[in-house]
Amino acid sequence: MKRILVTGGAGFIGSHLCERLLNEGNEVICLDNYFTGSKENVVHLLDNPYFELVRHDVTEPYMVEVDEIYNLACPASPVHYQYNPIKTIKTSVMGAINMLGLAKRVHAKILQASTSEVYGDPAVHPQPETYWGNVNPIGQRSCYDEGKRCAETLFMDYHIQNEVKIKIIRIFNTYGPNMNPNDGRVVSNFIVQALKGEDITIFGDGNQTRSFQYVDDLVEGMIRMMNSRDGFWGPVNIGNPVEFTMLELAEQVIKLTQSKSKIIHLPLPQDDPTQRKPVIELANKELDGWEPKIALEEGLIKTIAYFEQVLIKKGELKK
């Protein structure tokens, strides 16, 4: 049994990771300040004697004896990370410093949940890990993009200077149950709007592309990365290389929800990437043949069922 710390553990991805780690027989400490995470995501785990839930902000130091750390703490949707940009960059940078300091002291292995946003609005397509990105350092998205880029730098420096055992993954668009209905991300937006029969809002002409991976595929990749060989620290892309336009996604959601929603177009936000698709050869090679298993339609069906229950519970949808 390993003792594992998951920062941001009550969030969308963190809650799935905590459950998987518990199911594999580990002791899990879930750290979250509930800015975007929710106790509801992990309340079903509280009866497990090997699960501990702690309210804490990673911008403050935290002391605990652990074997592994998954550093997920940071708001990840534009609505939330632009709400308080200074706090966002503090979470990425100071949170990384605090967790790396902890890993150094207790000799824990630590994984950084970085992001495809480090590639910015890419001039190279699809994006391999060797691409350095095209990021605006002073734009609306910079607090997140540059915060995550700086965190990667810190991880490498702690590894080189202090021999901390690090792992870095770059997460591409992920969706699934436990997403916040109001997080402003495209999958949750489209599903909630379709279920309510509201207009589906697409920014720009809808021909910009994304690659969507279901959360279970991501969690599998994260655990394989943590357990990968000692000489491999990444960064490694974890994402689905199957590309869809926003229009294709909207039409798929309308079809699966049997909604009468209409598609409307709004102006494209500043620095919004026009295309995003991972090269996953490195993950496939280093992580025991990892690749996404769950197709978009299958994942959307599961996610739609989750959002139906959430909206019914909130009284925003009738049974």
mmCIF file of C-alpha atoms in Angstrom:
data_model
loop_
_atom_site.group_PDB
_atom_site.id
_atom_site.type_symbol
_atom_site.label_atom_id
_atom_site.label_comp_id
_atom_site.label_asym_id
_atom_site.label_seq_id
_atom_site.Cartn_x
_atom_site.Cartn_y
_atom_site.Cartn_z
ATOM 1 C CA MET A 1 0.000 0.000 0.000
ATOM 2 C CA LYS A 2 1.351 3.408 -1.018
ATOM 3 C CA ARG A 3 0.335 6.663 0.665
ATOM 4 C CA ILE A 4 -0.528 9.102 -2.125
ATOM 5 C CA LEU A 5 -1.298 12.834 -2.015
ATOM 6 C CA VAL A 6 -3.585 14.232 -4.723
ATOM 7 C CA THR A 7 -3.768 18.041 -4.836
ATOM 8 C CA GLY A 8 -6.954 19.281 -6.454
ATOM 9 C CA GLY A 9 -8.349 15.862 -5.546
ATOM 10 C CA ALA A 10 -11.973 17.007 -5.258
ATOM 11 C CA GLY A 11 -11.936 18.429 -8.782
ATOM 12 C CA PHE A 12 -13.192 16.845 -11.979
ATOM 13 C CA ILE A 13 -10.070 14.834 -12.812
ATOM 14 C CA GLY A 14 -8.743 14.550 -9.261
ATOM 15 C CA SER A 15 -11.892 12.847 -7.969
ATOM 16 C CA HIS A 16 -11.649 10.135 -10.627
ATOM 17 C CA LEU A 17 -7.958 9.683 -9.838
ATOM 18 C CA CYS A 18 -8.605 9.383 -6.070
ATOM 19 C CA GLU A 19 -11.240 6.697 -6.652
ATOM 20 C CA ARG A 20 -8.989 4.717 -8.975
ATOM 21 C CA LEU A 21 -6.019 4.890 -6.556
ATOM 22 C CA LEU A 22 -8.223 3.713 -3.657
ATOM 23 C CA ASN A 23 -9.579 0.863 -5.769
ATOM 24 C CA GLU A 24 -5.993 -0.229 -6.380
ATOM 25 C CA GLY A 25 -5.432 -0.565 -2.619
ATOM 26 C CA ASN A 26 -3.635 2.685 -1.820
ATOM 27 C CA GLU A 27 -4.071 5.206 0.978
ATOM 28 C CA VAL A 28 -5.128 8.553 -0.514
ATOM 29 C CA ILE A 29 -4.963 12.059 0.933
ATOM 30 C CA CYS A 30 -7.144 14.428 -1.108
ATOM 31 C CA LEU A 31 -6.177 18.098 -0.820
ATOM 32 C CA ASP A 32 -8.511 20.803 -2.170
ATOM 33 C CA ASN A 33 -9.562 24.383 -1.402
ATOM 34 C CA TYR A 34 -12.919 23.894 -3.234
ATOM 35 C CA PHE A 35 -12.507 26.865 -5.560
ATOM 36 C CA THR A 36 -13.495 24.683 -8.507
ATOM 37 C CA GLY A 37 -13.514 21.281 -6.792
ATOM 38 C CA SER A 38 -16.531 19.984 -4.871
ATOM 39 C CA LYS A 39 -17.028 17.736 -1.857
ATOM 40 C CA GLU A 40 -19.858 16.105 -3.794
ATOM 41 C CA ASN A 41 -17.290 14.627 -6.179
ATOM 42 C CA VAL A 42 -15.638 12.628 -3.376
ATOM 43 C CA VAL A 43 -18.349 12.296 -0.688
ATOM 44 C CA HIS A 44 -18.917 8.665 -1.678
ATOM 45 C CA LEU A 45 -15.263 7.946 -0.798
ATOM 46 C CA LEU A 46 -15.463 9.255 2.787
ATOM 47 C CA ASP A 47 -16.524 5.897 4.228
ATOM 48 C CA ASN A 48 -13.274 4.361 3.011
ATOM 49 C CA PRO A 49 -10.862 4.255 6.000
ATOM 50 C CA TYR A 50 -7.915 4.799 3.639
ATOM 51 C CA PHE A 51 -9.293 8.077 2.240
ATOM 52 C CA GLU A 52 -8.606 11.436 3.894
ATOM 53 C CA LEU A 53 -10.083 14.753 2.751
ATOM 54 C CA VAL A 54 -8.238 17.957 3.674
ATOM 55 C CA ARG A 55 -9.270 21.550 2.938
ATOM 56 C CA HIS A 56 -6.046 23.311 2.013
ATOM 57 C CA ASP A 57 -4.701 25.775 -0.550
ATOM 58 C CA VAL A 58 -1.475 24.671 -2.274
ATOM 59 C CA THR A 59 -0.170 28.238 -2.291
ATOM 60 C CA GLU A 60 0.537 27.543 1.399
ATOM 61 C CA PRO A 61 3.042 24.848 2.457
ATOM 62 C CA TYR A 62 1.661 21.466 3.539
ATOM 63 C CA MET A 63 3.508 18.829 5.555
ATOM 64 C CA VAL A 64 2.736 15.126 5.271
ATOM 65 C CA GLU A 65 4.584 11.831 4.846
ATOM 66 C CA VAL A 66 3.738 10.359 1.435
ATOM 67 C CA ASP A 67 5.258 8.117 -1.228
ATOM 68 C CA GLU A 68 3.771 9.850 -4.282
ATOM 69 C CA ILE A 69 2.231 13.218 -5.139
ATOM 70 C CA TYR A 70 -0.085 13.994 -8.038
ATOM 71 C CA ASN A 71 -0.130 17.795 -8.411
ATOM 72 C CA LEU A 72 -3.451 18.641 -10.089
ATOM 73 C CA ALA A 73 -4.419 21.777 -8.150
ATOM 74 C CA CYS A 74 -5.288 24.662 -10.508
ATOM 75 C CA PRO A 75 -8.494 25.948 -12.103
ATOM 76 C CA ALA A 76 -8.460 24.624 -15.676
ATOM 77 C CA SER A 77 -11.394 26.231 -17.474
ATOM 78 C CA PRO A 78 -11.079 29.778 -18.894
ATOM 79 C CA VAL A 79 -14.108 31.015 -16.901
ATOM 80 C CA HIS A 80 -12.459 30.037 -13.623
ATOM 81 C CA TYR A 81 -8.794 30.738 -14.275
ATOM 82 C CA GLN A 82 -9.553 34.207 -15.701
ATOM 83 C CA TYR A 83 -11.763 35.071 -12.694
ATOM 84 C CA ASN A 84 -8.681 35.723 -10.554
ATOM 85 C CA PRO A 85 -5.628 35.550 -12.829
ATOM 86 C CA ILE A 86 -3.119 36.421 -10.101
ATOM 87 C CA LYS A 87 -4.443 33.621 -7.916
ATOM 88 C CA THR A 88 -4.280 31.242 -10.906
ATOM 89 C CA ILE A 89 -0.600 31.890 -11.565
ATOM 90 C CA LYS A 90 0.144 31.711 -7.827
ATOM 91 C CA THR A 91 -1.534 28.300 -7.705
ATOM 92 C CA SER A 92 0.577 27.020 -10.601
ATOM 93 C CA VAL A 93 3.895 28.497 -9.493
ATOM 94 C CA MET A 94 3.751 28.620 -5.684
ATOM 95 C CA GLY A 95 1.773 25.376 -5.622
ATOM 96 C CA ALA A 96 4.517 23.686 -7.651
ATOM 97 C CA ILE A 97 7.232 25.106 -5.365
ATOM 98 C CA ASN A 98 5.410 23.908 -2.233
ATOM 99 C CA MET A 99 4.705 20.429 -3.579
ATOM 100 C CA LEU A 100 8.219 20.029 -5.003
ATOM 101 C CA GLY A 101 9.629 21.122 -1.646
ATOM 102 C CA LEU A 102 7.497 18.484 0.045
ATOM 103 C CA ALA A 103 8.603 15.828 -2.459
ATOM 104 C CA LYS A 104 12.248 16.777 -1.840
ATOM 105 C CA ARG A 105 11.893 16.530 1.950
ATOM 106 C CA VAL A 106 10.103 13.170 2.063
ATOM 107 C CA HIS A 107 11.734 11.660 -1.073
ATOM 108 C CA ALA A 108 8.379 11.263 -2.834
ATOM 109 C CA LYS A 109 7.879 10.856 -6.548
ATOM 110 C CA ILE A 110 5.797 13.739 -7.941
ATOM 111 C CA LEU A 111 3.710 14.107 -11.102
ATOM 112 C CA GLN A 112 2.788 17.485 -12.581
ATOM 113 C CA ALA A 113 -0.525 17.754 -14.408
ATOM 114 C CA SER A 114 0.551 20.211 -17.097
ATOM 115 C CA THR A 115 -1.561 21.088 -20.095
ATOM 116 C CA SER A 116 -1.730 21.288 -23.868
ATOM 117 C CA GLU A 117 -2.140 25.041 -23.294
ATOM 118 C CA VAL A 118 1.662 25.234 -23.018
ATOM 119 C CA TYR A 119 1.579 24.994 -26.843
ATOM 120 C CA GLY A 120 -0.605 28.129 -27.042
ATOM 121 C CA ASP A 121 -2.175 28.738 -30.460
ATOM 122 C CA PRO A 122 0.115 26.235 -32.166
ATOM 123 C CA ALA A 123 2.006 26.973 -35.368
ATOM 124 C CA VAL A 124 2.844 23.249 -35.547
ATOM 125 C CA HIS A 125 0.085 20.698 -36.051
ATOM 126 C CA PRO A 126 -0.333 18.158 -34.541
ATOM 127 C CA GLN A 127 1.697 18.999 -31.454
ATOM 128 C CA PRO A 128 4.669 16.812 -30.401
ATOM 129 C CA GLU A 129 6.365 17.251 -27.022
ATOM 130 C CA THR A 130 9.393 18.767 -28.801
ATOM 131 C CA TYR A 131 7.323 21.801 -29.915
ATOM 132 C CA TRP A 132 8.012 24.815 -27.688
ATOM 133 C CA GLY A 133 4.702 26.533 -28.313
ATOM 134 C CA ASN A 134 3.265 29.860 -29.436
ATOM 135 C CA VAL A 135 2.019 31.572 -26.278
ATOM 136 C CA ASN A 136 1.035 35.207 -25.701
ATOM 137 C CA PRO A 137 2.712 36.093 -22.366
ATOM 138 C CA ILE A 138 0.394 39.066 -21.666
ATOM 139 C CA GLY A 139 -3.007 37.859 -22.902
ATOM 140 C CA GLN A 140 -6.188 36.828 -21.084
ATOM 141 C CA ARG A 141 -5.091 33.183 -21.006
ATOM 142 C CA SER A 142 -1.500 33.882 -19.962
ATOM 143 C CA CYS A 143 -2.079 33.359 -16.234
ATOM 144 C CA TYR A 144 -2.861 29.709 -16.967
ATOM 145 C CA ASP A 145 -0.620 29.057 -19.987
ATOM 146 C CA GLU A 146 2.485 30.703 -18.560
ATOM 147 C CA GLY A 147 1.778 29.451 -15.037
ATOM 148 C CA LYS A 148 1.818 25.870 -16.305
ATOM 149 C CA ARG A 149 4.925 26.508 -18.424
ATOM 150 C CA CYS A 150 6.723 27.919 -15.376
ATOM 151 C CA ALA A 151 5.627 24.908 -13.296
ATOM 152 C CA GLU A 152 7.245 22.591 -15.865
ATOM 153 C CA THR A 153 10.458 24.620 -15.557
ATOM 154 C CA LEU A 154 10.360 24.308 -11.772
ATOM 155 C CA PHE A 155 9.865 20.548 -11.996
ATOM 156 C CA MET A 156 12.883 20.156 -14.261
ATOM 157 C CA ASP A 157 15.020 22.429 -12.070
ATOM 158 C CA TYR A 158 14.113 20.520 -8.899
ATOM 159 C CA HIS A 159 14.970 17.305 -10.720
ATOM 160 C CA ILE A 160 18.337 18.567 -12.004
ATOM 161 C CA GLN A 161 19.383 20.496 -8.894
ATOM 162 C CA ASN A 162 17.844 18.372 -6.093
ATOM 163 C CA GLU A 163 17.358 14.984 -7.787
ATOM 164 C CA VAL A 164 13.607 15.003 -7.115
ATOM 165 C CA LYS A 165 11.874 12.158 -8.959
ATOM 166 C CA ILE A 166 9.511 13.947 -11.334
ATOM 167 C CA LYS A 167 6.946 13.077 -14.001
ATOM 168 C CA ILE A 168 5.332 15.667 -16.316
ATOM 169 C CA ILE A 169 2.223 15.047 -18.416
ATOM 170 C CA ARG A 170 0.504 17.485 -20.774
ATOM 171 C CA ILE A 171 -3.245 16.930 -20.634
ATOM 172 C CA PHE A 172 -5.335 17.603 -23.744
ATOM 173 C CA ASN A 173 -9.089 18.354 -23.647
ATOM 174 C CA THR A 174 -10.741 15.919 -21.245
ATOM 175 C CA TYR A 175 -14.406 15.391 -20.392
ATOM 176 C CA GLY A 176 -16.615 13.101 -18.342
ATOM 177 C CA PRO A 177 -18.711 12.872 -15.145
ATOM 178 C CA ASN A 178 -17.906 15.266 -12.257
ATOM 179 C CA MET A 179 -17.367 18.213 -14.621
ATOM 180 C CA ASN A 180 -18.814 21.452 -13.266
ATOM 181 C CA PRO A 181 -21.932 22.358 -15.310
ATOM 182 C CA ASN A 182 -20.871 26.025 -15.212
ATOM 183 C CA ASP A 183 -17.181 25.633 -15.961
ATOM 184 C CA GLY A 184 -17.441 27.147 -19.432
ATOM 185 C CA ARG A 185 -15.698 24.259 -21.192
ATOM 186 C CA VAL A 186 -17.057 23.279 -24.550
ATOM 187 C CA VAL A 187 -18.306 19.743 -23.766
ATOM 188 C CA SER A 188 -20.128 20.729 -20.579
ATOM 189 C CA ASN A 189 -21.487 23.905 -22.219
ATOM 190 C CA PHE A 190 -22.903 22.041 -25.213
ATOM 191 C CA ILE A 191 -24.438 19.226 -23.147
ATOM 192 C CA VAL A 192 -26.093 21.526 -20.585
ATOM 193 C CA GLN A 193 -27.434 23.835 -23.309
ATOM 194 C CA ALA A 194 -28.763 20.878 -25.312
ATOM 195 C CA LEU A 195 -30.443 19.234 -22.319
ATOM 196 C CA LYS A 196 -32.136 22.527 -21.413
ATOM 197 C CA GLY A 197 -33.164 23.134 -25.034
ATOM 198 C CA GLU A 198 -31.194 26.390 -25.138
ATOM 199 C CA ASP A 199 -29.207 27.720 -28.083
ATOM 200 C CA ILE A 200 -25.788 26.052 -28.367
ATOM 201 C CA THR A 201 -23.146 28.776 -28.470
ATOM 202 C CA ILE A 202 -20.117 28.269 -30.695
ATOM 203 C CA PHE A 203 -17.324 30.828 -30.592
ATOM 204 C CA GLY A 204 -16.041 31.735 -34.043
ATOM 205 C CA ASP A 205 -17.101 29.869 -37.179
ATOM 206 C CA GLY A 206 -16.982 26.469 -35.462
ATOM 207 C CA ASN A 207 -14.230 25.089 -37.698
ATOM 208 C CA GLN A 208 -11.587 25.280 -34.958
ATOM 209 C CA THR A 209 -10.659 21.787 -33.780
ATOM 210 C CA ARG A 210 -10.116 19.981 -30.488
ATOM 211 C CA SER A 211 -9.266 16.406 -29.527
ATOM 212 C CA PHE A 212 -11.464 15.054 -26.743
ATOM 213 C CA GLN A 213 -10.419 12.270 -24.362
ATOM 214 C CA TYR A 214 -12.666 10.592 -21.808
ATOM 215 C CA VAL A 215 -11.502 10.973 -18.208
ATOM 216 C CA ASP A 216 -10.916 7.230 -17.640
ATOM 217 C CA ASP A 217 -8.345 7.198 -20.455
ATOM 218 C CA LEU A 218 -6.550 10.156 -18.868
ATOM 219 C CA VAL A 219 -6.459 8.562 -15.399
ATOM 220 C CA GLU A 220 -5.014 5.384 -16.914
ATOM 221 C CA GLY A 221 -2.299 7.469 -18.597
ATOM 222 C CA MET A 222 -1.514 9.366 -15.375
ATOM 223 C CA ILE A 223 -1.037 6.194 -13.342
ATOM 224 C CA ARG A 224 1.080 4.582 -16.052
ATOM 225 C CA MET A 225 3.233 7.726 -16.164
ATOM 226 C CA MET A 226 3.724 7.695 -12.384
ATOM 227 C CA ASN A 227 4.795 4.037 -12.616
ATOM 228 C CA SER A 228 6.990 4.487 -15.715
ATOM 229 C CA ARG A 229 10.732 3.799 -15.709
ATOM 230 C CA ASP A 230 12.954 6.002 -13.537
ATOM 231 C CA GLY A 231 14.887 7.513 -16.453
ATOM 232 C CA PHE A 232 11.726 8.862 -18.105
ATOM 233 C CA TRP A 233 10.252 12.075 -16.703
ATOM 234 C CA GLY A 234 8.503 13.518 -19.751
ATOM 235 C CA PRO A 235 6.901 15.774 -20.637
ATOM 236 C CA VAL A 236 4.470 13.443 -22.382
ATOM 237 C CA ASN A 237 1.204 14.248 -24.168
ATOM 238 C CA ILE A 238 -1.876 12.482 -22.779
ATOM 239 C CA GLY A 239 -4.762 13.087 -25.159
ATOM 240 C CA ASN A 240 -6.901 11.667 -27.921
ATOM 241 C CA PRO A 241 -5.450 12.206 -31.426
ATOM 242 C CA VAL A 242 -8.883 12.004 -33.084
ATOM 243 C CA GLU A 243 -9.763 15.567 -34.074
ATOM 244 C CA PHE A 244 -13.252 17.146 -34.215
ATOM 245 C CA THR A 245 -14.474 20.615 -35.161
ATOM 246 C CA MET A 246 -16.698 22.485 -32.729
ATOM 247 C CA LEU A 247 -19.561 22.143 -35.218
ATOM 248 C CA GLU A 248 -19.119 18.360 -35.334
ATOM 249 C CA LEU A 249 -19.149 18.181 -31.541
ATOM 250 C CA ALA A 250 -22.271 20.343 -31.287
ATOM 251 C CA GLU A 251 -24.114 18.230 -33.862
ATOM 252 C CA GLN A 252 -23.127 15.024 -32.041
ATOM 253 C CA VAL A 253 -24.410 16.385 -28.716
ATOM 254 C CA ILE A 254 -27.706 17.512 -30.299
ATOM 255 C CA LYS A 255 -28.161 14.059 -31.822
ATOM 256 C CA LEU A 256 -27.387 12.131 -28.605
ATOM 257 C CA THR A 257 -29.577 14.344 -26.405
ATOM 258 C CA GLN A 258 -32.354 14.443 -29.040
ATOM 259 C CA SER A 259 -32.424 18.182 -28.432
ATOM 260 C CA LYS A 260 -34.178 20.838 -30.503
ATOM 261 C CA SER A 261 -31.403 23.347 -29.705
ATOM 262 C CA LYS A 262 -30.194 25.658 -32.463
ATOM 263 C CA ILE A 263 -26.524 26.515 -33.026
ATOM 264 C CA ILE A 264 -25.570 30.197 -32.773
ATOM 265 C CA HIS A 265 -22.160 31.833 -33.259
ATOM 266 C CA LEU A 266 -20.382 34.340 -31.012
ATOM 267 C CA PRO A 267 -17.031 36.144 -31.469
ATOM 268 C CA LEU A 268 -13.900 34.079 -30.865
ATOM 269 C CA PRO A 269 -12.149 35.019 -27.563
ATOM 270 C CA GLN A 270 -8.605 36.433 -27.578
ATOM 271 C CA ASP A 271 -5.841 33.833 -28.129
ATOM 272 C CA ASP A 272 -8.312 30.953 -28.416
ATOM 273 C CA PRO A 273 -6.375 28.169 -30.207
ATOM 274 C CA THR A 274 -7.670 27.345 -33.686
ATOM 275 C CA GLN A 275 -6.453 23.748 -33.574
ATOM 276 C CA ARG A 276 -5.343 21.276 -30.954
ATOM 277 C CA LYS A 277 -4.275 17.669 -31.510
ATOM 278 C CA PRO A 278 -1.642 15.618 -29.665
ATOM 279 C CA VAL A 279 1.086 13.436 -31.054
ATOM 280 C CA ILE A 280 0.962 10.411 -28.692
ATOM 281 C CA GLU A 281 3.778 8.209 -30.028
ATOM 282 C CA LEU A 282 5.897 8.931 -26.927
ATOM 283 C CA ALA A 283 3.085 7.907 -24.547
ATOM 284 C CA ASN A 284 2.474 4.787 -26.598
ATOM 285 C CA LYS A 285 6.156 3.869 -26.433
ATOM 286 C CA GLU A 286 6.919 4.700 -22.797
ATOM 287 C CA LEU A 287 3.591 3.935 -21.077
ATOM 288 C CA ASP A 288 3.106 0.274 -22.064
ATOM 289 C CA GLY A 289 1.234 1.005 -25.275
ATOM 290 C CA TRP A 290 -1.115 3.606 -23.735
ATOM 291 C CA GLU A 291 -3.708 5.026 -26.103
ATOM 292 C CA PRO A 292 -7.295 6.237 -25.625
ATOM 293 C CA LYS A 293 -9.860 3.419 -25.646
ATOM 294 C CA ILE A 294 -13.168 5.286 -25.335
ATOM 295 C CA ALA A 295 -14.618 6.810 -28.502
ATOM 296 C CA LEU A 296 -16.316 10.216 -28.407
ATOM 297 C CA GLU A 297 -19.874 8.886 -28.762
ATOM 298 C CA GLU A 298 -19.466 6.356 -25.934
ATOM 299 C CA GLY A 299 -17.927 8.984 -23.648
ATOM 300 C CA LEU A 300 -20.576 11.580 -24.486
ATOM 301 C CA ILE A 301 -23.388 9.133 -23.647
ATOM 302 C CA LYS A 302 -21.902 8.590 -20.158
ATOM 303 C CA THR A 303 -21.314 12.314 -19.665
ATOM 304 C CA ILE A 304 -24.826 13.269 -20.814
ATOM 305 C CA ALA A 305 -26.316 10.770 -18.320
ATOM 306 C CA TYR A 306 -24.276 12.410 -15.544
ATOM 307 C CA PHE A 307 -25.389 15.941 -16.452
ATOM 308 C CA GLU A 308 -29.033 14.832 -16.687
ATOM 309 C CA GLN A 309 -28.884 13.711 -13.051
ATOM 310 C CA VAL A 310 -27.123 16.918 -11.960
ATOM 311 C CA LEU A 311 -29.718 19.143 -13.651
ATOM 312 C CA ILE A 312 -32.642 17.094 -12.312
ATOM 313 C CA LYS A 313 -31.185 17.355 -8.791
ATOM 314 C CA LYS A 314 -30.853 21.144 -9.194
ATOM 315 C CA GLY A 315 -34.438 21.391 -10.430
ATOM 316 C CA GLU A 316 -33.321 22.702 -13.828
ATOM 317 C CA LEU A 317 -34.581 19.654 -15.722
ATOM 318 C CA LYS A 318 -37.664 17.470 -15.310
ATOM 319 C CA LYS A 319 -37.413 13.686 -15.117
#
